[in-house]
Short mmCIF file of C-alpha atoms and ligand atoms in Angstrom, two decimals:
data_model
loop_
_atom_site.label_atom_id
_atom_site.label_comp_id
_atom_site.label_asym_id
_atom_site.label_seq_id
_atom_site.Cartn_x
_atom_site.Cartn_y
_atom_site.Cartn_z
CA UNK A 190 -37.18 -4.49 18.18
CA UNK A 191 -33.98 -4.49 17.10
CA UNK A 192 -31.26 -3.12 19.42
CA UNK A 193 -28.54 -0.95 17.77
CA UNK A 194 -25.48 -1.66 19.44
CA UNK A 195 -23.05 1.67 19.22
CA UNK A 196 -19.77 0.72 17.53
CA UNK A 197 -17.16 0.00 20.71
CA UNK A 198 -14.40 2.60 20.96
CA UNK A 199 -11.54 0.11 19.38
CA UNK A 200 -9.23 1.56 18.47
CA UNK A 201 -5.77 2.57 19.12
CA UNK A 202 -2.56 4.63 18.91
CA UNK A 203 0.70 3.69 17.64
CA UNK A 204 3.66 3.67 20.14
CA UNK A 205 6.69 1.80 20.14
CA UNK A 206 9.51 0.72 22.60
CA UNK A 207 8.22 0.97 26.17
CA UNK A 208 10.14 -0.67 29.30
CA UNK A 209 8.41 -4.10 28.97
CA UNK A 210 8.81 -4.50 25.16
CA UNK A 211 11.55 -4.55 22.55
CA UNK A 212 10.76 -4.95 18.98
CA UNK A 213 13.86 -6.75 16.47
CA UNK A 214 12.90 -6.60 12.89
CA UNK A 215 14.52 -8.22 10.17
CA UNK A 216 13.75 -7.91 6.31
CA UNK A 217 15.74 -10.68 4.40
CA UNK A 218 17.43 -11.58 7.39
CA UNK A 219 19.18 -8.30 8.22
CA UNK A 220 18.38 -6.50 11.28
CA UNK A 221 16.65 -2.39 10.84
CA UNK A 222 18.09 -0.50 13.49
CA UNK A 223 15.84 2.07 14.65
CA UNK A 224 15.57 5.14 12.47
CA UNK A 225 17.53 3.68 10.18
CA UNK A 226 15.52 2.30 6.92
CA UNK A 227 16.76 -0.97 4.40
CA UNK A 228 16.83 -0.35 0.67
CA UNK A 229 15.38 -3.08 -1.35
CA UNK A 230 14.37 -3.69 -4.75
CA UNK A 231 10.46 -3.35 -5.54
CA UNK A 232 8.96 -6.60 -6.85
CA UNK A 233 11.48 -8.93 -5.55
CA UNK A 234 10.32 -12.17 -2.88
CA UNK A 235 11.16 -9.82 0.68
CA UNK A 236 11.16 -11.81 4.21
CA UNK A 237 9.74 -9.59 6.68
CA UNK A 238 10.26 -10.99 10.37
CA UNK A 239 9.99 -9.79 14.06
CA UNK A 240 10.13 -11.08 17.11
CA UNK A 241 10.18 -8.93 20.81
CA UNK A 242 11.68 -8.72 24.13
CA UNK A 243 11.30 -7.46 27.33
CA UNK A 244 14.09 -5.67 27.72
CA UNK A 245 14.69 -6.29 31.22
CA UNK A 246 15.28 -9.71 30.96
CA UNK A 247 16.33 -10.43 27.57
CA UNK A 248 13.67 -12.26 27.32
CA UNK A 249 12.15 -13.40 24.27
CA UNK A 250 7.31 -12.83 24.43
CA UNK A 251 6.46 -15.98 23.15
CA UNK A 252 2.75 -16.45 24.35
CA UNK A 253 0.82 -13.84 22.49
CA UNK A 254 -3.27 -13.27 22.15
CA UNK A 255 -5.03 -13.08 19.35
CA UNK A 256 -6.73 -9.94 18.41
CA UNK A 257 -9.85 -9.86 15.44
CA UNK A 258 -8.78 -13.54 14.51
CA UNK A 259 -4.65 -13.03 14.04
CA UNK A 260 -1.87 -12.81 16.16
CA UNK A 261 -0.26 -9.65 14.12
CA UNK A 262 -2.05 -7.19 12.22
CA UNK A 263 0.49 -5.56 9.87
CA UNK A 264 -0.22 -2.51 7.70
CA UNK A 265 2.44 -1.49 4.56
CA UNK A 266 1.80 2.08 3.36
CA UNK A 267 4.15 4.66 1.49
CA UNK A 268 5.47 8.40 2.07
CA UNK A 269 2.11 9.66 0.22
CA UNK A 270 -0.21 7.36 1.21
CA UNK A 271 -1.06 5.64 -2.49
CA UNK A 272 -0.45 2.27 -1.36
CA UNK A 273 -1.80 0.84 1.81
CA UNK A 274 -1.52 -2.65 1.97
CA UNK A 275 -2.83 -4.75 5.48
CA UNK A 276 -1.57 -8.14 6.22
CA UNK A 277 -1.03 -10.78 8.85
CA UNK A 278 2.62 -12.64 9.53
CA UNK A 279 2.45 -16.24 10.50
CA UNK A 280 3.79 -17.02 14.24
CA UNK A 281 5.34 -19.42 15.43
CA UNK A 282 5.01 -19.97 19.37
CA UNK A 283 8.05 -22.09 19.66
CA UNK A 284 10.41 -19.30 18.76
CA UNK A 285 8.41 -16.14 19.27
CA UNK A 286 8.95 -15.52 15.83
CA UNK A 287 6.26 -14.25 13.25
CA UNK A 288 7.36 -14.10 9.55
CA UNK A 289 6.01 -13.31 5.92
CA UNK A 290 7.48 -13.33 2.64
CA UNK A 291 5.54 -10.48 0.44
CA UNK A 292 5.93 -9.99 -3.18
CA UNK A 293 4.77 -13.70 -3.39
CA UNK A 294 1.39 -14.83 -4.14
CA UNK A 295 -0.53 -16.87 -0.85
CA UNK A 296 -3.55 -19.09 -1.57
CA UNK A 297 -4.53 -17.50 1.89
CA UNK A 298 -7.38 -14.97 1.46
CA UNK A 299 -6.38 -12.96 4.88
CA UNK A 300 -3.18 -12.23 3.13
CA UNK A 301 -4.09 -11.18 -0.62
CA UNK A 302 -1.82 -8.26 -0.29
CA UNK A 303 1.35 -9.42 0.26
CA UNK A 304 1.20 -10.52 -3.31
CA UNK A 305 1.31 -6.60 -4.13
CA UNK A 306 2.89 -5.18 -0.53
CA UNK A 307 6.47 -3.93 -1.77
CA UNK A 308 6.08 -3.16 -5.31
CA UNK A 309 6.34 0.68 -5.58
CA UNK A 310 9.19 2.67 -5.58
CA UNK A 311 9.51 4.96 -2.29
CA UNK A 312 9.67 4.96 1.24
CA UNK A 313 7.81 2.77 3.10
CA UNK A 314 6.60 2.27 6.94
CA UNK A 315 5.66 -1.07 8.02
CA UNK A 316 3.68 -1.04 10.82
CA UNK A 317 2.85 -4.39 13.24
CA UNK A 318 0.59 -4.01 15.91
CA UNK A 319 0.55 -7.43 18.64
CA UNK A 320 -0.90 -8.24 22.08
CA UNK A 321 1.75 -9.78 24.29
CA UNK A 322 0.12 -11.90 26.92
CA UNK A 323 0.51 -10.17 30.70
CA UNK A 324 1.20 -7.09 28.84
CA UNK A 325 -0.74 -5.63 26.61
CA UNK A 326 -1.26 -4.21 23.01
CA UNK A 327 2.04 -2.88 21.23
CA UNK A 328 3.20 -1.80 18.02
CA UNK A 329 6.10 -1.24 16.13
CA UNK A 330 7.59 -0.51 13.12
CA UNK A 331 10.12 0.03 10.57
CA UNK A 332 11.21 1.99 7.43
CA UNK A 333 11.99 0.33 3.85
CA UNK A 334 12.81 1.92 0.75
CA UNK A 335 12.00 0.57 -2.31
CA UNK A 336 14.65 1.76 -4.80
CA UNK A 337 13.76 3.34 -8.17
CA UNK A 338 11.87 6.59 -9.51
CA UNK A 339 9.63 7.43 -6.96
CA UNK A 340 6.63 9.34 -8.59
CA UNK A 341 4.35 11.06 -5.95
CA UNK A 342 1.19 11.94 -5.76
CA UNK A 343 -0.14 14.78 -3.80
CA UNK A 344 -3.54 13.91 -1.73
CA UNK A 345 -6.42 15.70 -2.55
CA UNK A 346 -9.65 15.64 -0.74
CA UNK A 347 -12.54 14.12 -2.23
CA UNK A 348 -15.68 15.77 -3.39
CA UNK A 349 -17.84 16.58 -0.50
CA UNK A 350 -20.70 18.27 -0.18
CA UNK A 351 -21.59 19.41 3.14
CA UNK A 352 -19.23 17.49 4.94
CA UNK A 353 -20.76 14.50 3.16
CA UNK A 354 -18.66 12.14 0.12
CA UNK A 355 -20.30 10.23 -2.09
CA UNK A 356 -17.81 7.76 -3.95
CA UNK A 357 -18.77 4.91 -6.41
CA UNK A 358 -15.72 1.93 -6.37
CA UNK A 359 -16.21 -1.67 -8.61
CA UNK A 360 -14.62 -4.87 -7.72
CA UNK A 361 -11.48 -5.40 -9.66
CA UNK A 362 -13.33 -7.92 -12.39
CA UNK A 363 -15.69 -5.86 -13.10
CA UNK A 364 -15.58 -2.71 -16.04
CA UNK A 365 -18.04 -0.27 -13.84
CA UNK A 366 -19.04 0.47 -10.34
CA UNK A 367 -21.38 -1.87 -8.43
CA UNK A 368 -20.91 -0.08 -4.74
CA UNK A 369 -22.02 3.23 -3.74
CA UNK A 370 -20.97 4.79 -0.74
CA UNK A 371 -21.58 8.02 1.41
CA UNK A 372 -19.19 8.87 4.26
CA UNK A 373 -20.10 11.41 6.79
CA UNK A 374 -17.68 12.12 10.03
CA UNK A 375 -18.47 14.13 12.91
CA UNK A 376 -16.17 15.05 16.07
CA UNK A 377 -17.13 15.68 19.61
CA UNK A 378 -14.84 17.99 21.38
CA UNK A 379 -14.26 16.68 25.04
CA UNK A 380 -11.83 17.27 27.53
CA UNK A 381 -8.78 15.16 26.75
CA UNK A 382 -8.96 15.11 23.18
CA UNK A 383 -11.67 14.67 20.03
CA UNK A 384 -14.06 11.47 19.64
CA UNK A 385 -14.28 11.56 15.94
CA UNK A 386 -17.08 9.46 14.52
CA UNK A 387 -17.42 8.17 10.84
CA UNK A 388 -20.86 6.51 9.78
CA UNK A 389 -20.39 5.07 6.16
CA UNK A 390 -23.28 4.18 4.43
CA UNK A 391 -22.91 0.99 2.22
CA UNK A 392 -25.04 -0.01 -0.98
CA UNK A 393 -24.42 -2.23 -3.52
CA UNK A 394 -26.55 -2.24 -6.92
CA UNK A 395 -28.57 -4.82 -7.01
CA UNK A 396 -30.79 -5.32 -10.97
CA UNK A 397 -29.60 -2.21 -12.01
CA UNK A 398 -30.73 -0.22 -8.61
CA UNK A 399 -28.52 0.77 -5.44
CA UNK A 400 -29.84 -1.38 -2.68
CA UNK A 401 -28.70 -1.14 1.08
CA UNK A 402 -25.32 -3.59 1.54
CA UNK A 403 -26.90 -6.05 4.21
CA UNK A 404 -24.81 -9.10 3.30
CA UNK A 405 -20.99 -8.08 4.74
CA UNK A 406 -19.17 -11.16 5.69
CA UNK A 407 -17.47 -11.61 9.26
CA UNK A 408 -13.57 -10.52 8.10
CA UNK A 409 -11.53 -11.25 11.25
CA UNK A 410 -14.09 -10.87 13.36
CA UNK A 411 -15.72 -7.59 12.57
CA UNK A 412 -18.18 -6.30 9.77
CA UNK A 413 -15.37 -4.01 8.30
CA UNK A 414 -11.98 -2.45 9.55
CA UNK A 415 -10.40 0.52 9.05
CA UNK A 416 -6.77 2.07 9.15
CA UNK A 417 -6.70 6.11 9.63
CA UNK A 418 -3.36 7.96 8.55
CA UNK A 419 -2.30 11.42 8.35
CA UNK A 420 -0.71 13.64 5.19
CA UNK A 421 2.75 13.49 6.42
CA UNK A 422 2.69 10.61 8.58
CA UNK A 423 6.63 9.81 8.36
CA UNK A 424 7.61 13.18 9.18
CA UNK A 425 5.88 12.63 12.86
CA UNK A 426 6.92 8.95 13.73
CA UNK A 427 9.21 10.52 16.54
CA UNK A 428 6.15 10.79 18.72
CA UNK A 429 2.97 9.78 18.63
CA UNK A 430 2.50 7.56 14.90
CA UNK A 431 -1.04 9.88 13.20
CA UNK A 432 -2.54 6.29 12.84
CA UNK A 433 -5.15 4.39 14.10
CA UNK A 434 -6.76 1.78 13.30
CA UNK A 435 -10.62 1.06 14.12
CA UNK A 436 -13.29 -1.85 13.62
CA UNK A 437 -17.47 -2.14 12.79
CA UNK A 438 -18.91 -4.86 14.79
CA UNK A 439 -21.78 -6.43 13.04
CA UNK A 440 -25.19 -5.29 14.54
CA UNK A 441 -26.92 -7.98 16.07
CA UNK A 442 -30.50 -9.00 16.11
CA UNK A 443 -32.40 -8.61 19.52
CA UNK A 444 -35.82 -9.41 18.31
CA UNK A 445 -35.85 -12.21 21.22
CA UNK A 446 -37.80 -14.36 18.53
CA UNK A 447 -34.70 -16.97 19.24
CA UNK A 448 -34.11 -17.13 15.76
CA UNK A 449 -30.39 -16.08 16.12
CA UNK A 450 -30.74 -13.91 13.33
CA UNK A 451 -27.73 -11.89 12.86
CA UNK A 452 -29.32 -8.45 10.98
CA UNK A 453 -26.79 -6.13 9.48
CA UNK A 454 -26.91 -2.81 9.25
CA UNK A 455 -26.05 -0.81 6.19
CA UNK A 456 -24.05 1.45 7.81
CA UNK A 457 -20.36 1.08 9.19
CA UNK A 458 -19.44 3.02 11.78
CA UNK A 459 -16.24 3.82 13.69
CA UNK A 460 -14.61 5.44 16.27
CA UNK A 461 -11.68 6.88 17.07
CA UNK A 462 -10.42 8.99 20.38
CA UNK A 463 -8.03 11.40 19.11
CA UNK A 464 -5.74 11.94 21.62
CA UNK A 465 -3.54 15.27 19.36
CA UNK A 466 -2.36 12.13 17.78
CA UNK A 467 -3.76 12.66 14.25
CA UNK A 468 -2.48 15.74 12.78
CA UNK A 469 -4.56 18.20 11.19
CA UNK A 470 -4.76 18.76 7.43
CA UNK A 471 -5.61 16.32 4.74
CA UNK A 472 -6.38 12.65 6.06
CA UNK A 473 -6.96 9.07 4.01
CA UNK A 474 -8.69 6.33 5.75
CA UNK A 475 -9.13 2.66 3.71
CA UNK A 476 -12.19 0.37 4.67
CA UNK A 477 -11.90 -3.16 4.21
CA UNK A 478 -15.11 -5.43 4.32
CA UNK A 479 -15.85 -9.36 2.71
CA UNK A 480 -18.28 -9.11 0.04
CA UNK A 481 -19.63 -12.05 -2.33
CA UNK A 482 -15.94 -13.56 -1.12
CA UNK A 483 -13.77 -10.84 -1.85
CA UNK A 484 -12.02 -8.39 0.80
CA UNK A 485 -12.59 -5.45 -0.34
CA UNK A 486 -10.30 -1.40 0.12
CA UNK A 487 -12.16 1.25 -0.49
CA UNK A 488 -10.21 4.80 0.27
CA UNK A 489 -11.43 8.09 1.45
CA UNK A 490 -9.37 11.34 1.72
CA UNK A 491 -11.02 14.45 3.44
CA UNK A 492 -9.66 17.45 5.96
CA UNK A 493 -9.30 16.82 9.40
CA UNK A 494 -9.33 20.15 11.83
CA UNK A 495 -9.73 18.71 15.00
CA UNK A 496 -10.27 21.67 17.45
CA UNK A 497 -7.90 21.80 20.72
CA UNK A 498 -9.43 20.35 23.85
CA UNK A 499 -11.61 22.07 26.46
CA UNK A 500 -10.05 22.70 29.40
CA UNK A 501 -12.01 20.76 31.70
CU1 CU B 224 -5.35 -7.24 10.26
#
């Protein structure tokens, strides 16, 4: 028998400058003071660095834990939510410092999308998200503006049916889709807040027929990620950021034949405890799984009307 083991709630909110922690980032070497957002021009080599301190001593957080395989998980994504880009700064533990230089191609396959991160005209939020040793998971971020004619899109839900989106997506080489997909979320109303549950349902098509997607492979750590924002995110970044950012473990095999099989499910599933932090309207969420050696986004948009709390 194989045991189904329920997706763990990992997932968290985005919140910024608390009494233990104090976040400095520089891009190209100049310090963004809080609010306040650097103008850059798209396409051009851009150093992105941070380092924090507790602000009671002055203190620079050098020791730092490593959380699904990296030290910082960084996300890049614009005013209306057409580009998401997620990336991981390299740290250095003798200064504290972690650093990356996007719009610059890296060999490493955990950061393909720095190639590509600033390259848009628009406003930007960059979003970092650490675990300081002793203290716990933080985030910060900051605002860049990437000079130039900024074209926007509006968001528009996908076709649903029921609740229920079926999208087809290819792999960049290829002329026509190869992965089928059908995303389905539910939310449980409880007493502080909504559990909000998507199940995604992965095939890939296999001699000209959609077969079940069985073969994910581990990226950092987890069968597939996920990063959650909501329409109008930068107009909210005063409180609570709408963000979150959630993980599908891989299923394991319990058989207890001692094969150490590892089966995977099909489906991806994630979980989110919505705290009022997401707002309601029009959402987009981005999966990212390893396939056949390639990480791969695949975006969903869809309402969100998450119904206030029972008083309990
Ligand atoms: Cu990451």
């Amino acid at each position: 028998m194989k045991m189904l083991f329920l997706s763990l709630l990992v997932s968290f909110n985005l919140f910024a400058g608390t009494s233990d922690f104090k976040s400095h980032f520089f891009v190209n070497g100049k310090k963004v003071e809080g609010m306040k957002h650097v103008m850059l021009k798209p396409n051009q080599p851009t150093l992105l660095e941070m380092y924090f301190t507790n602000p009671a001593t002055n203190e620079v957080y050098t020791d730092f834990k490593i959380m699904h395989g990296k030290y910082m998980h960084m996300v890049i994504a614009n005013k209306d939510l057409s580009v998401f880009k997620h990336v991981h700064p390299y740290f250095d533990p003798t200064t504290g410092r972690f650093a990356l230089t996007v719009n610059m191609p890296f060999s490493d396959p955990d950061n393909q999308d720095a190639r590509t991160a600033l390259t848009k005209p628009g406003m930007y939020m960059i979003m970092a998200d650490v675990i300081v040793q002793g203290v716990g998971m933080r985030m910060d971020h900051a605002m860049v503006h990437l000079m130039g004619r900024a074209d926007s899109t509006q968001l528009v839900a996908d076709d649903h049916n029921d609740n229920v989106i079926t999208k087809y997506f290819r792999r960049s080489n290829e002329e026509t889709p190869t992965y089928k997909t059908i995303f389905k979320k539910h939310f449980i109303t409880g007493c502080s807040g909504n559990i909000v549950q998507f199940e995604i349902e992965m095939f890939h098509l296999v001699n000209g027929e959609y077969k079940p997607l069985l073969d994910f492979q581990p990226w950092l750590g987890e069968a597939a990620h996920s990063v959650w924002i909501s329409e109008n995110f930068m107009s909210h970044m005063h409180h609570n950021m709408p963000f979150a950012h959630m993980h599908s473990p891989f299923i394991l095999d319990d058989d207890d034949d001692d094969d150490n099989d590892t089966v995977y499910d099909h489906i991806l599933r994630f979980n989110f405890h919505d705290e009022g932090v997401m707002l309601p309207g029009l959402q987009k969420m981005w999966i990212q799984f390893k396939h056949q050696d390639k990480v791969m986004k695949i975006p969903f948009i869809f309402d969100y009307q998450p119904e206030p709390p029972r008083n309990c």
